Amino acid sequence: MTRHRILQKGRLLPQLESALAQAYDVHVLDPEQDNSAWLAEHGHEFVGLTASARYGADRALIDALPNLRVISSFGVGYEAIDVARARERGIPVGYTPDVLNDCVADTAFGLVIDVARRFSAADRFTRRGDWLKGQYPLATQVSGKKLGILGMGRIGRVIARRASGFDMQVRYHNRRELPDSPFGYEATLKGLASWADFLVVASAGGPETRKLVDAGVLQALGPEGFLVNISRGSVIDEAALLDALQQGRIAGAGLDVFEKEPQVPEAFFKLDNVVLLPHVASATRETRQAMADLVVENLRCFFAQGSVKVAVP
Ligand code: 8YV
């Protein structure tokens, strides 16, 4: 039996690449290159496409694959995939939600604690030998404080659960109030920001949430308030955030994501009130393996029974 031909956009975990190569006839596409001429010649060969939250799949790529039947993406965010175009063509899009909730929520809390208690900055202080010269300045308590969550989705709910271990009050803002949530709803993001000691961004990316956290929201968060982002850099007005951090208009920020990854504006490097992570919220062996397994399982289910295991809504 001939094996299904799959186009793999960008490199994936080695064990995922091996699993795919075992089951399918895979060609790896380098996303940094112009592949249009190659695709014009070979695009018709592929029935499957693996994408990722990082590399996505735009309309041009989907249309360059006239026989495409399924997309399987590594990641929960799918704003870089033209899902509408896939839907028009009747192509299901599999993705990997839920399996990363715990690690992403852990990271959100790691950043909350780090930025408030200034652990990363204190580590730099110790390494510089500054402890020999005097005590490290006092930081801010986390337990018992108010945690505002922008985006009470799958990940937001797990972050809220973590907060109970720290005796924190939780409120949230979403486009709509959730009928079944035990947490208080703030009708506006500004309202949530002015209530919260910590504002954690856990919403999806894409055009609908672009720059939701703007200068006004940061102003509402105020000089004692901390911002944490484990969602997408696009949700925050990065220039306004930089300005607020430089001027002390908010107390600090913990950021795992940025507007133009992997580029982080150098001005952030000079600030001690910001913790900067290289988009690692889901990056543990356990979680990345679970995501990889789901990428394979989505394809397996599709070719066995015509639908992926977990499809984007
Ligand atoms: C991805 C992410 O693993 O799932 C997402 O949406 O942002 C990360 O967990 C990473 O971007 C790889 O594509």
mmCIF file of C-alpha atoms and ligand atoms in Angstrom:
data_model
loop_
_atom_site.group_PDB
_atom_site.id
_atom_site.type_symbol
_atom_site.label_atom_id
_atom_site.label_comp_id
_atom_site.label_asym_id
_atom_site.label_seq_id
_atom_site.Cartn_x
_atom_site.Cartn_y
_atom_site.Cartn_z
ATOM 1 C CA MET A 1 0.000 0.000 0.000
ATOM 2 C CA THR A 2 1.391 3.447 -0.841
ATOM 3 C CA ARG A 3 1.858 5.704 2.122
ATOM 4 C CA HIS A 4 0.053 9.037 2.346
ATOM 5 C CA ARG A 5 2.259 11.923 1.341
ATOM 6 C CA ILE A 6 2.496 14.556 4.094
ATOM 7 C CA LEU A 7 4.038 18.007 3.881
ATOM 8 C CA GLN A 8 5.727 18.980 7.145
ATOM 9 C CA LYS A 9 6.051 22.739 7.487
ATOM 10 C CA GLY A 10 9.128 23.496 9.599
ATOM 11 C CA ARG A 11 11.101 21.234 11.901
ATOM 12 C CA LEU A 12 9.303 19.440 14.739
ATOM 13 C CA LEU A 13 10.555 17.463 17.753
ATOM 14 C CA PRO A 14 12.870 14.665 16.566
ATOM 15 C CA GLN A 15 10.617 11.945 18.021
ATOM 16 C CA LEU A 16 7.596 13.507 16.301
ATOM 17 C CA GLU A 17 9.438 13.668 12.989
ATOM 18 C CA SER A 18 10.380 9.973 13.388
ATOM 19 C CA ALA A 19 6.820 8.956 14.207
ATOM 20 C CA LEU A 20 5.521 10.853 11.174
ATOM 21 C CA ALA A 21 8.209 9.443 8.885
ATOM 22 C CA GLN A 22 7.379 5.911 10.037
ATOM 23 C CA ALA A 23 3.726 6.197 9.097
ATOM 24 C CA TYR A 24 3.860 8.559 6.121
ATOM 25 C CA ASP A 25 5.901 9.671 3.160
ATOM 26 C CA VAL A 26 7.016 13.037 4.575
ATOM 27 C CA HIS A 27 8.614 16.028 2.911
ATOM 28 C CA VAL A 28 9.950 18.807 5.171
ATOM 29 C CA LEU A 29 9.368 22.360 3.907
ATOM 30 C CA ASP A 30 11.736 25.075 5.113
ATOM 31 C CA PRO A 31 9.459 27.963 6.129
ATOM 32 C CA GLU A 32 12.299 30.484 5.831
ATOM 33 C CA GLN A 33 12.543 29.916 2.075
ATOM 34 C CA ASP A 34 10.417 30.900 -0.886
ATOM 35 C CA ASN A 35 8.889 27.542 -1.769
ATOM 36 C CA SER A 36 6.393 28.736 -4.372
ATOM 37 C CA ALA A 37 8.170 27.267 -7.425
ATOM 38 C CA TRP A 38 8.682 23.915 -5.676
ATOM 39 C CA LEU A 39 5.060 23.873 -4.496
ATOM 40 C CA ALA A 40 3.761 24.666 -7.979
ATOM 41 C CA GLU A 41 5.459 21.494 -9.183
ATOM 42 C CA HIS A 42 4.879 19.183 -6.180
ATOM 43 C CA GLY A 43 1.920 20.648 -4.246
ATOM 44 C CA HIS A 44 -0.567 18.220 -5.817
ATOM 45 C CA GLU A 45 1.272 15.241 -4.252
ATOM 46 C CA PHE A 46 0.265 16.028 -0.656
ATOM 47 C CA VAL A 47 -2.884 14.895 1.123
ATOM 48 C CA GLY A 48 -1.781 16.000 4.603
ATOM 49 C CA LEU A 49 -0.013 19.002 6.120
ATOM 50 C CA THR A 50 1.601 19.334 9.527
ATOM 51 C CA ALA A 51 1.794 22.909 10.760
ATOM 52 C CA SER A 52 2.455 24.510 14.131
ATOM 53 C CA ALA A 53 1.403 27.476 16.216
ATOM 54 C CA ARG A 54 4.769 28.932 15.272
ATOM 55 C CA TYR A 55 4.747 28.485 11.487
ATOM 56 C CA GLY A 56 1.043 28.297 10.701
ATOM 57 C CA ALA A 57 -0.429 27.692 7.257
ATOM 58 C CA ASP A 58 -1.683 30.626 5.252
ATOM 59 C CA ARG A 59 -4.112 30.707 2.362
ATOM 60 C CA ALA A 60 -1.317 30.615 -0.230
ATOM 61 C CA LEU A 61 0.073 27.380 1.216
ATOM 62 C CA ILE A 62 -3.332 25.730 1.559
ATOM 63 C CA ASP A 63 -4.182 26.696 -2.016
ATOM 64 C CA ALA A 64 -0.830 25.392 -3.251
ATOM 65 C CA LEU A 65 -1.941 21.918 -2.107
ATOM 66 C CA PRO A 66 -4.943 21.094 -4.340
ATOM 67 C CA ASN A 67 -5.344 17.545 -2.986
ATOM 68 C CA LEU A 68 -4.976 18.463 0.670
ATOM 69 C CA ARG A 69 -7.422 16.575 2.919
ATOM 70 C CA VAL A 70 -6.195 17.239 6.471
ATOM 71 C CA ILE A 71 -4.062 19.652 8.543
ATOM 72 C CA SER A 72 -2.551 18.606 11.877
ATOM 73 C CA SER A 73 -0.992 21.422 13.900
ATOM 74 C CA PHE A 74 1.406 21.328 16.855
ATOM 75 C CA GLY A 75 0.077 23.831 19.409
ATOM 76 C CA VAL A 76 -3.137 25.223 20.853
ATOM 77 C CA GLY A 77 -2.940 28.605 19.113
ATOM 78 C CA TYR A 78 -4.162 28.488 15.522
ATOM 79 C CA GLU A 79 -4.325 32.152 14.580
ATOM 80 C CA ALA A 80 -1.494 31.586 12.075
ATOM 81 C CA ILE A 81 -3.564 28.980 10.216
ATOM 82 C CA ASP A 82 -6.154 30.145 7.701
ATOM 83 C CA VAL A 83 -8.875 28.008 9.253
ATOM 84 C CA ALA A 84 -11.587 29.776 7.256
ATOM 85 C CA ARG A 85 -9.901 28.792 3.988
ATOM 86 C CA ALA A 86 -9.425 25.218 5.204
ATOM 87 C CA ARG A 87 -13.102 25.086 6.130
ATOM 88 C CA GLU A 88 -14.143 26.373 2.676
ATOM 89 C CA ARG A 89 -12.162 23.526 1.177
ATOM 90 C CA GLY A 90 -13.660 21.003 3.640
ATOM 91 C CA ILE A 91 -10.261 20.326 5.233
ATOM 92 C CA PRO A 92 -10.380 19.540 8.982
ATOM 93 C CA VAL A 93 -7.696 21.160 11.146
ATOM 94 C CA GLY A 94 -6.420 19.153 14.119
ATOM 95 C CA TYR A 95 -4.611 20.884 16.994
ATOM 96 C CA THR A 96 -3.345 20.141 20.524
ATOM 97 C CA PRO A 97 -5.381 21.898 23.235
ATOM 98 C CA ASP A 98 -5.727 20.796 26.892
ATOM 99 C CA VAL A 99 -2.566 18.666 27.059
ATOM 100 C CA LEU A 100 -0.551 21.843 27.660
ATOM 101 C CA ASN A 101 -2.890 23.556 30.159
ATOM 102 C CA ASP A 102 -0.963 22.488 33.250
ATOM 103 C CA CYS A 103 2.457 23.591 32.055
ATOM 104 C CA VAL A 104 1.207 26.888 30.679
ATOM 105 C CA ALA A 105 -0.635 27.606 33.947
ATOM 106 C CA ASP A 106 2.494 26.650 35.899
ATOM 107 C CA THR A 107 4.462 29.133 33.808
ATOM 108 C CA ALA A 108 1.889 31.869 34.428
ATOM 109 C CA PHE A 109 2.305 31.314 38.151
ATOM 110 C CA GLY A 110 6.061 31.083 37.832
ATOM 111 C CA LEU A 111 6.019 34.516 36.227
ATOM 112 C CA VAL A 112 3.597 35.946 38.807
ATOM 113 C CA ILE A 113 5.895 34.850 41.616
ATOM 114 C CA ASP A 114 9.104 35.760 39.829
ATOM 115 C CA VAL A 115 8.090 39.278 38.889
ATOM 116 C CA ALA A 116 6.527 40.089 42.286
ATOM 117 C CA ARG A 117 9.235 38.567 44.448
ATOM 118 C CA ARG A 118 11.938 39.655 41.977
ATOM 119 C CA PHE A 119 13.646 36.258 42.001
ATOM 120 C CA SER A 120 15.318 36.571 38.579
ATOM 121 C CA ALA A 121 16.565 40.046 39.495
ATOM 122 C CA ALA A 122 17.716 38.736 42.899
ATOM 123 C CA ASP A 123 19.615 35.940 41.154
ATOM 124 C CA ARG A 124 21.430 38.564 39.051
ATOM 125 C CA PHE A 125 22.125 40.515 42.262
ATOM 126 C CA THR A 126 23.705 37.451 43.917
ATOM 127 C CA ARG A 127 25.787 36.579 40.841
ATOM 128 C CA ARG A 128 27.102 40.151 40.630
ATOM 129 C CA GLY A 129 28.369 39.797 44.193
ATOM 130 C CA ASP A 130 26.089 42.634 45.296
ATOM 131 C CA TRP A 131 24.952 40.697 48.399
ATOM 132 C CA LEU A 132 28.409 41.379 49.861
ATOM 133 C CA LYS A 133 27.558 45.082 49.676
ATOM 134 C CA GLY A 134 24.114 44.950 51.276
ATOM 135 C CA GLN A 135 20.636 43.421 51.490
ATOM 136 C CA TYR A 136 18.403 42.950 48.450
ATOM 137 C CA PRO A 137 15.433 45.379 48.473
ATOM 138 C CA LEU A 138 12.057 44.113 49.722
ATOM 139 C CA ALA A 139 9.643 42.740 47.132
ATOM 140 C CA THR A 140 5.844 42.239 46.886
ATOM 141 C CA GLN A 141 3.796 39.410 48.468
ATOM 142 C CA VAL A 142 1.802 37.155 46.134
ATOM 143 C CA SER A 143 -0.402 35.107 48.534
ATOM 144 C CA GLY A 144 -3.763 36.597 49.315
ATOM 145 C CA LYS A 145 -3.653 39.128 46.452
ATOM 146 C CA LYS A 146 -6.102 39.750 43.609
ATOM 147 C CA LEU A 147 -5.578 37.911 40.328
ATOM 148 C CA GLY A 148 -7.351 39.178 37.204
ATOM 149 C CA ILE A 149 -7.486 36.804 34.245
ATOM 150 C CA LEU A 150 -8.024 38.062 30.705
ATOM 151 C CA GLY A 151 -9.422 35.045 28.853
ATOM 152 C CA MET A 152 -11.129 32.483 31.083
ATOM 153 C CA GLY A 153 -10.715 29.619 28.613
ATOM 154 C CA ARG A 154 -9.132 26.233 29.113
ATOM 155 C CA ILE A 155 -5.806 27.656 30.302
ATOM 156 C CA GLY A 156 -7.369 30.547 32.242
ATOM 157 C CA ARG A 157 -9.412 28.089 34.304
ATOM 158 C CA VAL A 158 -6.301 26.136 35.309
ATOM 159 C CA ILE A 159 -4.537 29.371 36.259
ATOM 160 C CA ALA A 160 -7.560 30.249 38.416
ATOM 161 C CA ARG A 161 -7.323 26.842 40.106
ATOM 162 C CA ARG A 162 -3.631 27.392 40.862
ATOM 163 C CA ALA A 163 -4.581 30.723 42.488
ATOM 164 C CA SER A 164 -6.649 28.988 45.166
ATOM 165 C CA GLY A 165 -3.433 27.451 46.526
ATOM 166 C CA PHE A 166 -2.190 30.990 47.071
ATOM 167 C CA ASP A 167 -5.442 32.153 48.717
ATOM 168 C CA MET A 168 -5.944 34.664 45.921
ATOM 169 C CA GLN A 169 -9.222 36.215 44.844
ATOM 170 C CA VAL A 170 -9.910 35.725 41.142
ATOM 171 C CA ARG A 171 -11.981 37.753 38.699
ATOM 172 C CA TYR A 172 -11.942 37.596 34.897
ATOM 173 C CA HIS A 173 -12.792 39.398 31.706
ATOM 174 C CA ASN A 174 -13.976 37.653 28.544
ATOM 175 C CA ARG A 175 -15.985 38.817 25.568
ATOM 176 C CA ARG A 176 -18.960 37.279 27.336
ATOM 177 C CA GLU A 177 -19.703 36.306 30.922
ATOM 178 C CA LEU A 178 -19.514 32.538 31.495
ATOM 179 C CA PRO A 179 -22.743 31.129 32.913
ATOM 180 C CA ASP A 180 -20.966 28.398 34.902
ATOM 181 C CA SER A 181 -17.944 30.225 36.323
ATOM 182 C CA PRO A 182 -17.459 30.473 40.103
ATOM 183 C CA PHE A 183 -15.391 33.619 39.520
ATOM 184 C CA GLY A 184 -16.565 37.207 39.309
ATOM 185 C CA TYR A 185 -16.909 38.775 35.864
ATOM 186 C CA GLU A 186 -15.640 42.240 34.960
ATOM 187 C CA ALA A 187 -17.486 43.649 31.965
ATOM 188 C CA THR A 188 -14.453 45.691 30.866
ATOM 189 C CA LEU A 189 -10.760 44.921 30.753
ATOM 190 C CA LYS A 190 -10.009 48.303 32.313
ATOM 191 C CA GLY A 191 -12.306 47.422 35.201
ATOM 192 C CA LEU A 192 -10.463 44.136 35.687
ATOM 193 C CA ALA A 193 -7.067 45.871 35.510
ATOM 194 C CA SER A 194 -7.980 48.466 38.121
ATOM 195 C CA TRP A 195 -9.296 45.747 40.466
ATOM 196 C CA ALA A 196 -6.320 43.366 40.036
ATOM 197 C CA ASP A 197 -2.905 43.264 41.683
ATOM 198 C CA PHE A 198 -1.860 40.817 38.950
ATOM 199 C CA LEU A 199 -3.324 40.863 35.450
ATOM 200 C CA VAL A 200 -2.645 37.597 33.624
ATOM 201 C CA VAL A 201 -3.237 37.460 29.874
ATOM 202 C CA ALA A 202 -4.517 34.018 28.818
ATOM 203 C CA SER A 203 -6.700 34.892 25.825
ATOM 204 C CA ALA A 204 -6.252 33.607 22.281
ATOM 205 C CA GLY A 205 -4.201 35.592 19.771
ATOM 206 C CA GLY A 206 -5.408 36.837 16.389
ATOM 207 C CA PRO A 207 -7.107 40.017 15.166
ATOM 208 C CA GLU A 208 -9.908 39.988 17.777
ATOM 209 C CA THR A 209 -7.538 40.401 20.718
ATOM 210 C CA ARG A 210 -4.895 42.567 19.033
ATOM 211 C CA LYS A 211 -3.482 45.172 21.426
ATOM 212 C CA LEU A 212 -6.332 44.725 23.910
ATOM 213 C CA VAL A 213 -3.874 45.570 26.676
ATOM 214 C CA ASP A 214 -3.103 49.163 25.729
ATOM 215 C CA ALA A 215 -1.813 52.241 27.551
ATOM 216 C CA GLY A 216 -5.231 52.809 29.178
ATOM 217 C CA VAL A 217 -5.382 49.282 30.594
ATOM 218 C CA LEU A 218 -1.821 49.600 31.918
ATOM 219 C CA GLN A 219 -2.749 52.928 33.485
ATOM 220 C CA ALA A 220 -5.684 51.180 35.199
ATOM 221 C CA LEU A 221 -3.394 48.393 36.456
ATOM 222 C CA GLY A 222 -1.340 51.121 38.079
ATOM 223 C CA PRO A 223 2.074 51.523 39.708
ATOM 224 C CA GLU A 224 1.471 48.652 42.176
ATOM 225 C CA GLY A 225 0.124 46.268 39.531
ATOM 226 C CA PHE A 226 1.905 43.460 37.664
ATOM 227 C CA LEU A 227 1.217 42.151 34.165
ATOM 228 C CA VAL A 228 1.888 38.555 33.058
ATOM 229 C CA ASN A 229 1.498 37.294 29.488
ATOM 230 C CA ILE A 230 1.559 33.617 28.512
ATOM 231 C CA SER A 231 -0.762 33.972 25.503
ATOM 232 C CA ARG A 232 0.435 35.962 22.488
ATOM 233 C CA GLY A 233 2.572 39.063 22.178
ATOM 234 C CA SER A 234 -0.049 40.549 19.861
ATOM 235 C CA VAL A 235 -2.538 40.956 22.751
ATOM 236 C CA ILE A 236 -0.363 43.655 24.325
ATOM 237 C CA ASP A 237 0.688 46.999 22.893
ATOM 238 C CA GLU A 238 4.382 46.259 23.399
ATOM 239 C CA ALA A 239 5.531 49.879 22.937
ATOM 240 C CA ALA A 240 2.999 51.064 25.534
ATOM 241 C CA LEU A 241 4.137 48.302 27.920
ATOM 242 C CA LEU A 242 7.782 49.246 27.515
ATOM 243 C CA ASP A 243 6.941 52.859 28.219
ATOM 244 C CA ALA A 244 4.871 51.927 31.307
ATOM 245 C CA LEU A 245 7.731 49.787 32.664
ATOM 246 C CA GLN A 246 10.321 52.486 31.997
ATOM 247 C CA GLN A 247 8.202 55.162 33.684
ATOM 248 C CA GLY A 248 7.131 52.937 36.609
ATOM 249 C CA ARG A 249 3.464 53.291 35.613
ATOM 250 C CA ILE A 250 3.112 49.568 36.393
ATOM 251 C CA ALA A 251 5.196 47.656 38.945
ATOM 252 C CA GLY A 252 6.505 44.954 36.622
ATOM 253 C CA ALA A 253 5.806 42.388 33.925
ATOM 254 C CA GLY A 254 6.472 38.710 33.289
ATOM 255 C CA LEU A 255 6.470 37.920 29.579
ATOM 256 C CA ASP A 256 6.718 34.570 27.805
ATOM 257 C CA VAL A 257 5.563 35.915 24.435
ATOM 258 C CA PHE A 258 6.392 38.891 22.223
ATOM 259 C CA GLU A 259 5.109 40.703 19.167
ATOM 260 C CA LYS A 260 7.882 39.588 16.790
ATOM 261 C CA GLU A 261 9.419 36.433 18.210
ATOM 262 C CA PRO A 262 12.246 35.631 18.546
ATOM 263 C CA GLN A 263 13.035 39.344 18.513
ATOM 264 C CA VAL A 264 12.654 41.057 21.877
ATOM 265 C CA PRO A 265 13.118 44.849 21.866
ATOM 266 C CA GLU A 266 16.510 45.498 23.447
ATOM 267 C CA ALA A 267 15.113 48.248 25.649
ATOM 268 C CA PHE A 268 13.505 45.493 27.786
ATOM 269 C CA PHE A 269 16.967 44.087 28.568
ATOM 270 C CA LYS A 270 17.881 47.209 30.510
ATOM 271 C CA LEU A 271 14.907 46.895 32.871
ATOM 272 C CA ASP A 272 15.035 44.968 36.141
ATOM 273 C CA ASN A 273 11.253 45.019 36.623
ATOM 274 C CA VAL A 274 10.544 42.641 33.742
ATOM 275 C CA VAL A 275 11.081 38.873 33.463
ATOM 276 C CA LEU A 276 11.673 37.752 29.867
ATOM 277 C CA LEU A 277 11.143 34.128 28.806
ATOM 278 C CA PRO A 278 11.712 32.761 25.273
ATOM 279 C CA HIS A 279 8.162 31.340 24.715
ATOM 280 C CA VAL A 280 8.655 28.271 26.907
ATOM 281 C CA ALA A 281 5.274 27.986 28.660
ATOM 282 C CA SER A 282 4.528 24.550 27.199
ATOM 283 C CA ALA A 283 8.171 23.549 26.794
ATOM 284 C CA THR A 284 8.563 20.543 29.083
ATOM 285 C CA ARG A 285 9.437 17.055 27.903
ATOM 286 C CA GLU A 286 6.121 15.717 29.209
ATOM 287 C CA THR A 287 3.876 18.327 27.613
ATOM 288 C CA ARG A 288 5.693 18.518 24.296
ATOM 289 C CA GLN A 289 5.500 14.701 24.069
ATOM 290 C CA ALA A 290 1.754 14.832 24.717
ATOM 291 C CA MET A 291 1.398 17.510 22.024
ATOM 292 C CA ALA A 292 3.476 15.435 19.601
ATOM 293 C CA ASP A 293 1.349 12.344 20.305
ATOM 294 C CA LEU A 294 -1.796 14.330 19.540
ATOM 295 C CA VAL A 295 -0.386 15.597 16.225
ATOM 296 C CA VAL A 296 0.170 11.957 15.201
ATOM 297 C CA GLU A 297 -3.168 10.801 16.624
ATOM 298 C CA ASN A 298 -5.071 13.531 14.756
ATOM 299 C CA LEU A 299 -3.619 12.293 11.464
ATOM 300 C CA ARG A 300 -4.121 8.619 12.353
ATOM 301 C CA CYS A 301 -7.785 9.179 13.214
ATOM 302 C CA PHE A 302 -8.345 11.145 10.037
ATOM 303 C CA PHE A 303 -6.903 8.491 7.748
ATOM 304 C CA ALA A 304 -8.636 5.692 9.705
ATOM 305 C CA GLN A 305 -12.097 7.182 10.115
ATOM 306 C CA GLY A 306 -12.298 10.495 8.267
ATOM 307 C CA SER A 307 -12.106 12.932 11.187
ATOM 308 C CA VAL A 308 -9.289 14.208 13.388
ATOM 309 C CA LYS A 309 -9.411 13.468 17.127
ATOM 310 C CA VAL A 310 -9.398 17.145 18.214
ATOM 311 C CA ALA A 311 -10.442 19.712 15.611
ATOM 312 C CA VAL A 312 -10.265 23.510 15.922
ATOM 313 C CA PRO A 313 -13.748 24.834 16.688
HETATM 314 C C1 8YV B 1 3.727 26.030 20.934
HETATM 315 C C2 8YV B 1 2.131 27.676 21.681
HETATM 316 O O1 8YV B 1 4.209 24.842 21.380
HETATM 317 O O2 8YV B 1 0.565 25.924 21.645
HETATM 318 C C3 8YV B 1 0.804 27.080 21.353
HETATM 319 O O3 8YV B 1 -0.045 27.807 20.822
HETATM 320 O O4 8YV B 1 2.322 28.819 21.603
HETATM 321 C C4 8YV B 1 3.217 26.785 22.116
HETATM 322 O O5 8YV B 1 2.725 25.911 23.052
HETATM 323 C C5 8YV B 1 4.844 26.647 20.194
HETATM 324 O O6 8YV B 1 4.478 27.881 19.698
HETATM 325 C C6 8YV B 1 5.270 25.719 19.062
HETATM 326 O O7 8YV B 1 4.554 25.925 17.904
#
